[in-house]
Amino acid sequence: MKVLVIGNGGREHAIAWKLKQSPHISEIHSSPVNVGIASFGTCTSIAVEDTRGLLDYAIKNSIDLTVVGPEVPLSLGLVDAFRAAGKKIFGPTKAAARIESSKAFAKEVMTKYGVPTARYKKFSSEAGIEEYIRSFPTPPVIKADGLAAGKGVTIPETMDQAIHEARAMLKEGKFGPAGASIVIEECMTGPEASIFAITDGNNFKTFASAQDHKRAFDNDQGPNTGGMGAYAPAKIITPALQQEIDEKILRPVIQGMAAEGCPYTGILYAGLMLTPQGPKVIEFNCRFGDPETEVVLPLFNGDLCEAMLASINSTVDKISLPMFQGTAVTVVLASGGYPDAYEKGKVITGLAEAEKAGAIIFHAGTKKQGPDIVTAGGRVLNVVATGPTLNAAITTAYAAAANISFQRKMMRSDIGKKGI
Ligand code: AMP
Ligand code: GLY
């Protein structure tokens, strides 16, 4: 089979790397260009938002299976367009992707089908905002309704700040159309975990659980980022807890989406908080997480192509998702300044040495420039290591990462520590 992977971050490199191991796959294509995928596949530079361009490419190149990495093309209806043209594609439809593209929609589904989540209310105007905010015992979280590239969530420290932030999102259009409506919700407490279920709209199976490290600096300090590292499996997700998550969260939401007339297919990502009252949903995403995928897929001891086809062919009940024993860690190497302004074009050295030291390297924000590979994004590289224990994987990942140099390289030094 010929497969097309859409998206060009570390997540998509990991997906393509895993698909390449499948005996069913003869050719890998991807778009836009990812330096890592280009070493074993054919890359083109069609934008992920260019639905028509991607479909034309898939038809012209006789692509048998298309896999969508990021949320934006899903929210624009890429899956609907491919299905209408009779092309196999892995992911949710536009209507199902609302589970991520509209926080208010996700909350409505959770409320209707009894999925545990923070108490909330949606607002499209300022009327009643102050009263609602002050009804919470502690300042509530303020969220833009729509997609805001991971920046639409504010966790205020005071009630006044919460009121100010809610008004700013609505009135000043701080997040453009994404902030035309906002969700105000209870601030929960507890450790976080990411769960990835693969589903055909009815049945589902889960991959290894993971923990992301969203803050820029050690000890979870500093601004929120796309993710500075991850490890899997998450120790806090015991088998009993996983079963509770399956029955109280995943099953009702998947059944609920079908009952709402928008059956959910593809990867359902549940971002959870393990609160004193049990696991609750922070958010759903309509795709694999980044950087969690970079640790979840190296631990997956099965055929990703077969699993994705089972989602498309409604046979997820017939597959299993075997996991290797052991642990995986990814340390993200970022550009100094990230998640705010950073420079690009810095020459990267030491990639081969890092691989020799036992790491898998997934490219995120890099590009080829003459004979060099240079930085081209905030998150630049994932240095991934597996090992029998979390400590062993952490040691290998950091030893490998030490080989890689570029100007103003930035990384956290405590990835995985919360799992020990
Ligand atoms: P998001 O951009 O939706 O991924 O949210 C970013 C982060 O905000 C999450 O990983 C949580 O740490 C935090 N967060 C979001 N919603 C809540 C909530 N209701 N209570 C506490 N923390 C939250
Ligand atoms: N790791 C967070 C996300 O993919 O949204």
Tab-separated table of C-alpha atoms and ligand atoms in Angstrom:
chain	number	residue	atom	x	y	z
A	1	MET	CA	0.000	0.000	0.000
A	2	LYS	CA	0.975	3.606	-0.540
A	3	VAL	CA	0.343	5.837	2.442
A	4	LEU	CA	0.187	9.641	2.721
A	5	VAL	CA	0.865	11.242	6.119
A	6	ILE	CA	-0.456	14.790	6.520
A	7	GLY	CA	1.447	17.136	8.818
A	8	ASN	CA	5.172	17.610	9.355
A	9	GLY	CA	5.930	17.706	13.079
A	10	GLY	CA	7.515	15.192	15.432
A	11	ARG	CA	4.174	13.410	15.752
A	12	GLU	CA	3.919	12.835	12.011
A	13	HIS	CA	7.553	11.664	11.809
A	14	ALA	CA	6.752	9.110	14.545
A	15	ILE	CA	3.577	7.992	12.724
A	16	ALA	CA	5.443	7.593	9.410
A	17	TRP	CA	8.329	5.776	11.170
A	18	LYS	CA	5.896	3.303	12.721
A	19	LEU	CA	3.888	2.821	9.494
A	20	LYS	CA	7.123	2.092	7.637
A	21	GLN	CA	7.554	-1.009	9.842
A	22	SER	CA	4.321	-2.475	8.478
A	23	PRO	CA	4.749	-5.177	5.809
A	24	HIS	CA	1.593	-3.792	4.138
A	25	ILE	CA	3.278	-0.521	3.253
A	26	SER	CA	5.449	-0.101	0.211
A	27	GLU	CA	5.677	3.684	-0.083
A	28	ILE	CA	5.371	6.581	2.344
A	29	HIS	CA	4.451	10.063	1.172
A	30	SER	CA	4.024	13.095	3.395
A	31	SER	CA	3.167	16.767	3.264
A	32	PRO	CA	4.504	19.336	4.037
A	33	VAL	CA	8.206	18.420	4.123
A	34	ASN	CA	9.644	16.779	7.254
A	35	VAL	CA	13.416	16.236	7.117
A	36	GLY	CA	13.121	12.956	9.037
A	37	ILE	CA	10.401	11.480	6.828
A	38	ALA	CA	12.276	12.642	3.714
A	39	SER	CA	15.088	10.193	4.610
A	40	PHE	CA	12.774	7.252	3.824
A	41	GLY	CA	9.739	8.727	2.073
A	42	THR	CA	8.591	11.185	-0.580
A	43	CYS	CA	7.749	14.640	0.757
A	44	THR	CA	5.749	17.324	-1.017
A	45	SER	CA	4.858	20.802	0.162
A	46	ILE	CA	1.074	21.068	0.013
A	47	ALA	CA	-0.270	22.946	3.044
A	48	VAL	CA	-2.347	20.959	5.543
A	49	GLU	CA	-5.246	23.394	5.007
A	50	ASP	CA	-5.278	22.788	1.237
A	51	THR	CA	-7.971	20.094	1.172
A	52	ARG	CA	-8.343	20.111	-2.614
A	53	GLY	CA	-4.581	20.038	-3.202
A	54	LEU	CA	-4.099	17.087	-0.837
A	55	LEU	CA	-6.951	15.138	-2.403
A	56	ASP	CA	-5.591	15.775	-5.906
A	57	TYR	CA	-2.163	14.564	-4.757
A	58	ALA	CA	-3.662	11.392	-3.263
A	59	ILE	CA	-5.587	10.635	-6.458
A	60	LYS	CA	-2.674	11.392	-8.775
A	61	ASN	CA	-0.245	9.255	-6.772
A	62	SER	CA	-2.700	6.356	-6.211
A	63	ILE	CA	-2.445	6.710	-2.415
A	64	ASP	CA	-4.236	3.798	-0.695
A	65	LEU	CA	-4.405	5.236	2.818
A	66	THR	CA	-4.137	8.803	4.115
A	67	VAL	CA	-3.388	9.528	7.777
A	68	VAL	CA	-4.037	12.970	9.228
A	69	GLY	CA	-1.790	14.211	12.055
A	70	PRO	CA	-2.980	17.715	13.072
A	71	GLU	CA	-6.412	18.982	14.094
A	72	VAL	CA	-6.748	21.868	11.645
A	73	PRO	CA	-7.267	19.825	8.435
A	74	LEU	CA	-9.686	17.546	10.333
A	75	SER	CA	-11.690	20.549	11.521
A	76	LEU	CA	-11.798	21.797	7.908
A	77	GLY	CA	-13.337	18.545	6.655
A	78	LEU	CA	-10.403	16.752	5.027
A	79	VAL	CA	-11.818	13.344	5.979
A	80	ASP	CA	-15.230	14.244	4.523
A	81	ALA	CA	-13.620	15.329	1.228
A	82	PHE	CA	-11.537	12.147	0.910
A	83	ARG	CA	-14.484	9.908	1.791
A	84	ALA	CA	-16.688	11.668	-0.769
A	85	ALA	CA	-14.022	10.934	-3.384
A	86	GLY	CA	-13.834	7.270	-2.333
A	87	LYS	CA	-10.321	7.590	-0.873
A	88	LYS	CA	-9.459	5.748	2.360
A	89	ILE	CA	-8.520	8.134	5.154
A	90	PHE	CA	-7.875	7.734	8.887
A	91	GLY	CA	-9.371	10.353	11.196
A	92	PRO	CA	-12.700	11.886	12.262
A	93	THR	CA	-15.104	13.834	10.052
A	94	LYS	CA	-15.517	17.586	10.429
A	95	ALA	CA	-18.630	17.049	12.558
A	96	ALA	CA	-16.863	14.557	14.822
A	97	ALA	CA	-13.739	16.740	15.075
A	98	ARG	CA	-15.901	19.324	16.874
A	99	ILE	CA	-14.974	17.348	19.982
A	100	GLU	CA	-11.745	19.398	19.750
A	101	SER	CA	-12.653	22.333	17.509
A	102	SER	CA	-15.475	23.488	19.794
A	103	LYS	CA	-14.886	23.259	23.530
A	104	ALA	CA	-18.558	24.106	24.095
A	105	PHE	CA	-19.652	21.195	21.869
A	106	ALA	CA	-17.329	18.837	23.775
A	107	LYS	CA	-18.773	20.022	27.084
A	108	GLU	CA	-22.354	19.569	25.839
A	109	VAL	CA	-21.619	15.987	24.770
A	110	MET	CA	-19.904	15.221	28.078
A	111	THR	CA	-22.771	16.667	30.087
A	112	LYS	CA	-25.430	14.863	28.048
A	113	TYR	CA	-23.709	11.467	28.289
A	114	GLY	CA	-22.543	11.731	31.895
A	115	VAL	CA	-18.794	11.985	31.275
A	116	PRO	CA	-17.028	13.474	34.328
A	117	THR	CA	-15.619	16.943	33.615
A	118	ALA	CA	-15.337	20.374	35.245
A	119	ARG	CA	-18.594	22.297	35.888
A	120	TYR	CA	-18.942	24.957	33.166
A	121	LYS	CA	-21.043	27.469	31.273
A	122	LYS	CA	-20.695	28.873	27.753
A	123	PHE	CA	-20.924	32.642	27.153
A	124	SER	CA	-21.217	34.600	23.917
A	125	SER	CA	-21.705	37.976	25.607
A	126	GLU	CA	-20.603	39.580	28.852
A	127	ALA	CA	-24.014	39.350	30.505
A	128	GLY	CA	-23.835	37.280	33.689
A	129	ILE	CA	-20.102	36.612	33.472
A	130	GLU	CA	-19.091	38.286	36.723
A	131	GLU	CA	-21.826	36.587	38.741
A	132	TYR	CA	-20.947	33.172	37.310
A	133	ILE	CA	-17.212	33.604	37.951
A	134	ARG	CA	-17.843	34.643	41.552
A	135	SER	CA	-20.016	31.554	42.112
A	136	PHE	CA	-16.868	29.382	42.158
A	137	PRO	CA	-14.882	28.836	45.377
A	138	THR	CA	-11.603	29.467	43.484
A	139	PRO	CA	-10.975	31.398	40.239
A	140	PRO	CA	-12.322	29.383	37.276
A	141	VAL	CA	-10.463	28.605	34.054
A	142	ILE	CA	-11.315	30.722	30.977
A	143	LYS	CA	-11.209	29.081	27.537
A	144	ALA	CA	-11.781	30.285	23.992
A	145	ASP	CA	-14.413	28.032	22.401
A	146	GLY	CA	-12.590	27.398	19.121
A	147	LEU	CA	-9.132	26.251	18.034
A	148	ALA	CA	-6.457	28.659	19.272
A	149	ALA	CA	-3.251	26.671	18.619
A	150	GLY	CA	-3.017	25.629	22.254
A	151	LYS	CA	-3.090	29.213	23.513
A	152	GLY	CA	-6.786	29.629	24.250
A	153	VAL	CA	-6.714	28.614	27.933
A	154	THR	CA	-6.106	31.014	30.834
A	155	ILE	CA	-5.795	29.903	34.451
A	156	PRO	CA	-6.328	33.108	36.455
A	157	GLU	CA	-4.988	33.576	39.975
A	158	THR	CA	-7.702	35.920	41.210
A	159	MET	CA	-11.434	36.410	40.579
A	160	ASP	CA	-10.748	39.917	39.207
A	161	GLN	CA	-8.222	38.532	36.767
A	162	ALA	CA	-10.724	35.858	35.670
A	163	ILE	CA	-13.374	38.519	34.986
A	164	HIS	CA	-10.879	40.680	33.124
A	165	GLU	CA	-9.652	37.751	31.006
A	166	ALA	CA	-13.153	36.548	30.124
A	167	ARG	CA	-14.141	40.053	28.994
A	168	ALA	CA	-10.911	40.505	27.053
A	169	MET	CA	-11.456	37.260	25.144
A	170	LEU	CA	-14.997	38.250	24.194
A	171	LYS	CA	-14.665	41.983	23.677
A	172	GLU	CA	-11.214	42.454	22.226
A	173	GLY	CA	-11.465	39.397	20.040
A	174	LYS	CA	-8.127	38.281	21.516
A	175	PHE	CA	-8.459	34.909	19.784
A	176	GLY	CA	-10.391	36.089	16.728
A	177	PRO	CA	-13.401	33.923	15.825
A	178	ALA	CA	-12.134	31.165	18.197
A	179	GLY	CA	-12.930	33.507	21.100
A	180	ALA	CA	-16.361	34.705	19.906
A	181	SER	CA	-17.715	32.303	22.512
A	182	ILE	CA	-15.942	31.292	25.689
A	183	VAL	CA	-16.243	28.531	28.232
A	184	ILE	CA	-15.828	29.311	31.932
A	185	GLU	CA	-15.156	26.223	34.018
A	186	GLU	CA	-14.199	25.032	37.462
A	187	CYS	CA	-10.443	24.801	38.071
A	188	MET	CA	-9.612	21.165	38.829
A	189	THR	CA	-6.528	19.872	40.612
A	190	GLY	CA	-4.473	16.697	40.268
A	191	PRO	CA	-1.907	15.050	38.003
A	192	GLU	CA	-2.606	14.940	34.258
A	193	ALA	CA	-2.429	12.054	31.798
A	194	SER	CA	-3.086	11.555	28.094
A	195	ILE	CA	-5.013	8.550	26.811
A	196	PHE	CA	-5.228	7.614	23.112
A	197	ALA	CA	-8.088	5.439	21.962
A	198	ILE	CA	-8.410	4.166	18.404
A	199	THR	CA	-12.049	3.789	17.426
A	200	ASP	CA	-14.313	2.876	14.522
A	201	GLY	CA	-17.249	4.801	15.973
A	202	ASN	CA	-18.446	1.894	18.082
A	203	ASN	CA	-15.544	-0.192	19.401
A	204	PHE	CA	-12.308	1.178	20.791
A	205	LYS	CA	-8.896	0.064	22.055
A	206	THR	CA	-6.314	2.122	23.936
A	207	PHE	CA	-2.580	2.617	23.433
A	208	ALA	CA	-0.114	3.115	26.315
A	209	SER	CA	-0.984	6.078	28.541
A	210	ALA	CA	1.432	9.022	28.643
A	211	GLN	CA	2.292	12.163	30.549
A	212	ASP	CA	3.148	15.373	28.724
A	213	HIS	CA	5.277	18.216	30.182
A	214	LYS	CA	3.519	21.359	28.989
A	215	ARG	CA	5.406	24.096	30.813
A	216	ALA	CA	8.586	25.539	29.322
A	217	PHE	CA	10.876	25.123	32.349
A	218	ASP	CA	11.846	22.523	34.959
A	219	ASN	CA	9.450	21.704	37.807
A	220	ASP	CA	6.500	22.692	35.611
A	221	GLN	CA	7.366	26.389	35.747
A	222	GLY	CA	7.050	29.030	33.026
A	223	PRO	CA	4.622	29.456	30.154
A	224	ASN	CA	2.561	26.693	28.530
A	225	THR	CA	4.099	25.223	25.376
A	226	GLY	CA	3.071	22.611	22.824
A	227	GLY	CA	4.895	20.112	25.055
A	228	MET	CA	8.559	19.927	26.145
A	229	GLY	CA	8.703	16.169	26.601
A	230	ALA	CA	6.718	13.093	27.549
A	231	TYR	CA	7.027	9.593	28.857
A	232	ALA	CA	4.940	6.441	28.620
A	233	PRO	CA	3.342	4.493	30.122
A	234	ALA	CA	2.078	6.858	32.845
A	235	LYS	CA	2.540	5.060	36.149
A	236	ILE	CA	-0.446	6.811	37.688
A	237	ILE	CA	-2.761	5.056	35.206
A	238	THR	CA	-3.129	1.714	36.970
A	239	PRO	CA	-5.069	-1.095	35.248
A	240	ALA	CA	-8.049	-0.403	37.546
A	241	LEU	CA	-7.974	3.302	36.687
A	242	GLN	CA	-7.676	2.524	32.968
A	243	GLN	CA	-10.793	0.382	33.251
A	244	GLU	CA	-12.646	3.202	34.991
A	245	ILE	CA	-11.534	5.590	32.202
A	246	ASP	CA	-12.721	3.115	29.543
A	247	GLU	CA	-16.163	2.688	31.107
A	248	LYS	CA	-16.880	6.177	32.481
A	249	ILE	CA	-15.208	8.308	29.830
A	250	LEU	CA	-14.293	6.640	26.520
A	251	ARG	CA	-17.263	4.330	26.044
A	252	PRO	CA	-19.974	6.906	26.856
A	253	VAL	CA	-18.415	9.608	24.690
A	254	ILE	CA	-17.940	7.277	21.704
A	255	GLN	CA	-21.519	5.994	22.078
A	256	GLY	CA	-22.730	9.554	22.607
A	257	MET	CA	-21.090	10.804	19.421
A	258	ALA	CA	-22.773	8.006	17.468
A	259	ALA	CA	-26.125	8.860	19.067
A	260	GLU	CA	-25.616	12.523	18.096
A	261	GLY	CA	-25.304	11.466	14.445
A	262	CYS	CA	-21.561	12.119	14.202
A	263	PRO	CA	-19.865	8.783	14.901
A	264	TYR	CA	-16.266	9.321	15.941
A	265	THR	CA	-13.540	7.488	13.983
A	266	GLY	CA	-9.770	7.739	14.288
A	267	ILE	CA	-7.822	8.647	17.399
A	268	LEU	CA	-9.699	10.072	20.345
A	269	TYR	CA	-7.293	11.792	22.724
A	270	ALA	CA	-8.579	12.217	26.265
A	271	GLY	CA	-6.657	14.796	28.303
A	272	LEU	CA	-7.451	13.818	31.879
A	273	MET	CA	-6.955	15.199	35.343
A	274	LEU	CA	-6.890	12.683	38.187
A	275	THR	CA	-8.830	14.707	40.719
A	276	PRO	CA	-9.613	13.710	44.298
A	277	GLN	CA	-13.098	12.795	42.937
A	278	GLY	CA	-11.667	10.506	40.244
A	279	PRO	CA	-10.567	11.003	36.620
A	280	LYS	CA	-12.156	13.964	34.843
A	281	VAL	CA	-11.787	15.207	31.280
A	282	ILE	CA	-9.848	18.446	30.758
A	283	GLU	CA	-10.314	18.262	27.015
A	284	PHE	CA	-10.694	15.902	24.101
A	285	ASN	CA	-8.511	16.168	21.018
A	286	CYS	CA	-9.378	14.654	17.661
A	287	ARG	CA	-5.909	13.272	16.912
A	288	PHE	CA	-2.728	11.873	18.432
A	289	GLY	CA	-0.906	14.163	20.906
A	290	ASP	CA	2.448	15.737	20.272
A	291	PRO	CA	4.928	14.875	21.887
A	292	GLU	CA	3.099	11.887	23.435
A	293	THR	CA	2.975	10.026	20.089
A	294	GLU	CA	6.766	10.058	20.005
A	295	VAL	CA	6.765	7.796	23.101
A	296	VAL	CA	3.513	5.881	22.616
A	297	LEU	CA	4.340	4.538	19.136
A	298	PRO	CA	7.873	3.288	19.963
A	299	LEU	CA	6.205	1.209	22.704
A	300	PHE	CA	3.567	-0.174	20.311
A	301	ASN	CA	4.431	-3.744	19.354
A	302	GLY	CA	1.807	-4.104	16.627
A	303	ASP	CA	1.024	-3.045	13.069
A	304	LEU	CA	-0.165	0.580	12.983
A	305	CYS	CA	-1.426	0.215	9.405
A	306	GLU	CA	-3.663	-2.712	10.428
A	307	ALA	CA	-4.963	-0.765	13.433
A	308	MET	CA	-5.822	2.241	11.250
A	309	LEU	CA	-7.536	0.060	8.654
A	310	ALA	CA	-9.584	-1.508	11.461
A	311	SER	CA	-10.811	1.972	12.376
A	312	ILE	CA	-11.833	2.590	8.759
A	313	ASN	CA	-13.383	-0.896	8.283
A	314	SER	CA	-15.281	-0.993	11.618
A	315	THR	CA	-13.287	-3.957	12.938
A	316	VAL	CA	-11.593	-2.441	15.989
A	317	ASP	CA	-13.237	-5.156	18.144
A	318	LYS	CA	-11.071	-7.700	16.306
A	319	ILE	CA	-7.663	-6.098	16.929
A	320	SER	CA	-5.423	-5.816	19.954
A	321	LEU	CA	-2.792	-3.177	20.642
A	322	PRO	CA	0.180	-5.055	22.114
A	323	MET	CA	2.745	-2.952	23.946
A	324	PHE	CA	6.437	-3.669	24.504
A	325	GLN	CA	7.400	-4.086	28.142
A	326	GLY	CA	9.378	-1.081	29.308
A	327	THR	CA	9.271	2.670	29.096
A	328	ALA	CA	9.866	5.427	26.560
A	329	VAL	CA	10.915	9.042	27.091
A	330	THR	CA	11.140	11.964	24.675
A	331	VAL	CA	13.105	15.085	25.443
A	332	VAL	CA	12.151	17.981	23.190
A	333	LEU	CA	14.990	20.215	22.029
A	334	ALA	CA	13.542	23.666	21.422
A	335	SER	CA	14.779	27.029	20.113
A	336	GLY	CA	15.776	29.503	22.848
A	337	GLY	CA	12.888	31.904	23.479
A	338	TYR	CA	10.164	29.338	22.656
A	339	PRO	CA	7.144	29.509	23.175
A	340	ASP	CA	7.620	33.249	22.503
A	341	ALA	CA	9.804	34.678	19.740
A	342	TYR	CA	12.825	32.580	18.693
A	343	GLU	CA	15.361	32.569	15.874
A	344	LYS	CA	15.546	30.043	13.056
A	345	GLY	CA	18.271	28.833	10.727
A	346	LYS	CA	20.752	27.591	13.373
A	347	VAL	CA	22.938	24.724	12.153
A	348	ILE	CA	22.306	21.438	14.003
A	349	THR	CA	25.164	19.018	14.679
A	350	GLY	CA	25.468	15.671	16.442
A	351	LEU	CA	22.350	13.893	15.137
A	352	ALA	CA	24.245	10.752	14.083
A	353	GLU	CA	26.084	10.669	17.426
A	354	ALA	CA	22.774	10.920	19.290
A	355	GLU	CA	21.452	7.940	17.336
A	356	LYS	CA	24.651	6.026	18.095
A	357	ALA	CA	24.024	6.753	21.767
A	358	GLY	CA	20.795	4.753	21.473
A	359	ALA	CA	18.149	7.379	20.698
A	360	ILE	CA	15.510	7.601	18.004
A	361	ILE	CA	15.378	11.135	16.600
A	362	PHE	CA	12.050	12.534	15.408
A	363	HIS	CA	12.276	15.835	13.551
A	364	ALA	CA	9.799	18.590	14.418
A	365	GLY	CA	11.043	22.040	13.314
A	366	THR	CA	14.040	21.417	11.069
A	367	LYS	CA	14.876	21.925	7.416
A	368	LYS	CA	17.626	21.166	4.943
A	369	GLN	CA	19.833	24.088	3.950
A	370	GLY	CA	22.581	23.128	1.517
A	371	PRO	CA	24.560	20.378	3.249
A	372	ASP	CA	23.199	21.302	6.691
A	373	ILE	CA	20.123	20.596	8.759
A	374	VAL	CA	19.027	23.824	10.457
A	375	THR	CA	16.384	24.855	12.988
A	376	ALA	CA	13.053	25.946	11.485
A	377	GLY	CA	10.595	25.982	14.390
A	378	GLY	CA	10.088	26.353	18.138
A	379	ARG	CA	10.156	22.658	18.889
A	380	VAL	CA	13.101	21.402	16.838
A	381	LEU	CA	13.760	17.739	17.634
A	382	ASN	CA	12.517	14.878	19.797
A	383	VAL	CA	15.214	12.733	21.354
A	384	VAL	CA	13.483	9.455	22.198
A	385	ALA	CA	14.839	6.554	24.214
A	386	THR	CA	13.278	3.324	25.395
A	387	GLY	CA	14.491	1.210	28.292
A	388	PRO	CA	13.500	-1.458	30.759
A	389	THR	CA	12.866	1.174	33.432
A	390	LEU	CA	11.963	4.845	33.305
A	391	ASN	CA	15.320	5.725	34.873
A	392	ALA	CA	17.193	3.825	32.152
A	393	ALA	CA	15.202	5.512	29.375
A	394	ILE	CA	15.769	8.963	30.900
A	395	THR	CA	19.526	8.355	31.205
A	396	THR	CA	19.811	7.241	27.565
A	397	ALA	CA	17.661	10.113	26.255
A	398	TYR	CA	19.678	12.804	28.043
A	399	ALA	CA	23.028	11.196	27.149
A	400	ALA	CA	21.942	11.187	23.493
A	401	ALA	CA	20.551	14.746	23.657
A	402	ALA	CA	23.934	15.984	24.955
A	403	ASN	CA	25.434	15.128	21.556
A	404	ILE	CA	23.147	17.502	19.684
A	405	SER	CA	24.141	21.155	19.401
A	406	PHE	CA	22.641	24.273	17.916
A	407	GLN	CA	22.766	27.900	19.019
A	408	ARG	CA	20.380	28.642	21.900
A	409	LYS	CA	19.306	24.988	22.239
A	410	MET	CA	16.780	24.753	25.058
A	411	MET	CA	15.460	21.688	26.877
A	412	ARG	CA	14.022	20.739	30.244
A	413	SER	CA	16.298	18.643	32.437
A	414	ASP	CA	13.521	16.859	34.365
A	415	ILE	CA	11.468	15.040	31.707
A	416	GLY	CA	10.025	11.819	33.129
A	417	LYS	CA	10.934	12.627	36.731
A	418	LYS	CA	7.269	12.876	37.711
A	419	GLY	CA	6.954	9.180	36.828
A	420	ILE	CA	9.651	7.996	39.236
B	1	AMP	P1	-5.332	22.979	26.851
B	1	AMP	O1	-4.785	24.160	26.108
B	1	AMP	O2	-6.803	22.803	26.728
B	1	AMP	O3	-4.519	21.748	26.560
B	1	AMP	O4	-5.086	23.267	28.394
B	1	AMP	C1	-3.789	23.561	28.820
B	1	AMP	C2	-3.636	23.180	30.253
B	1	AMP	O5	-4.490	23.980	31.069
B	1	AMP	C3	-4.043	21.748	30.595
B	1	AMP	O6	-3.057	20.820	30.303
B	1	AMP	C4	-4.261	21.875	32.079
B	1	AMP	O7	-3.022	21.845	32.764
B	1	AMP	C5	-4.828	23.267	32.223
B	1	AMP	N1	-6.286	23.230	32.381
B	1	AMP	C6	-7.226	23.280	31.404
B	1	AMP	N2	-8.464	23.210	31.926
B	1	AMP	C7	-8.320	23.105	33.269
B	1	AMP	C8	-9.221	23.002	34.372
B	1	AMP	N3	-10.547	23.013	34.196
B	1	AMP	N4	-8.700	22.904	35.608
B	1	AMP	C9	-7.365	22.925	35.806
B	1	AMP	N5	-6.467	23.029	34.814
B	1	AMP	C10	-6.924	23.111	33.559
B	2	GLY	N1	0.452	17.243	23.894
B	2	GLY	C1	-0.673	18.062	23.803
B	2	GLY	C2	-1.389	18.017	22.530
B	2	GLY	O1	-1.007	17.331	21.610
B	2	GLY	O2	-2.398	18.684	22.420
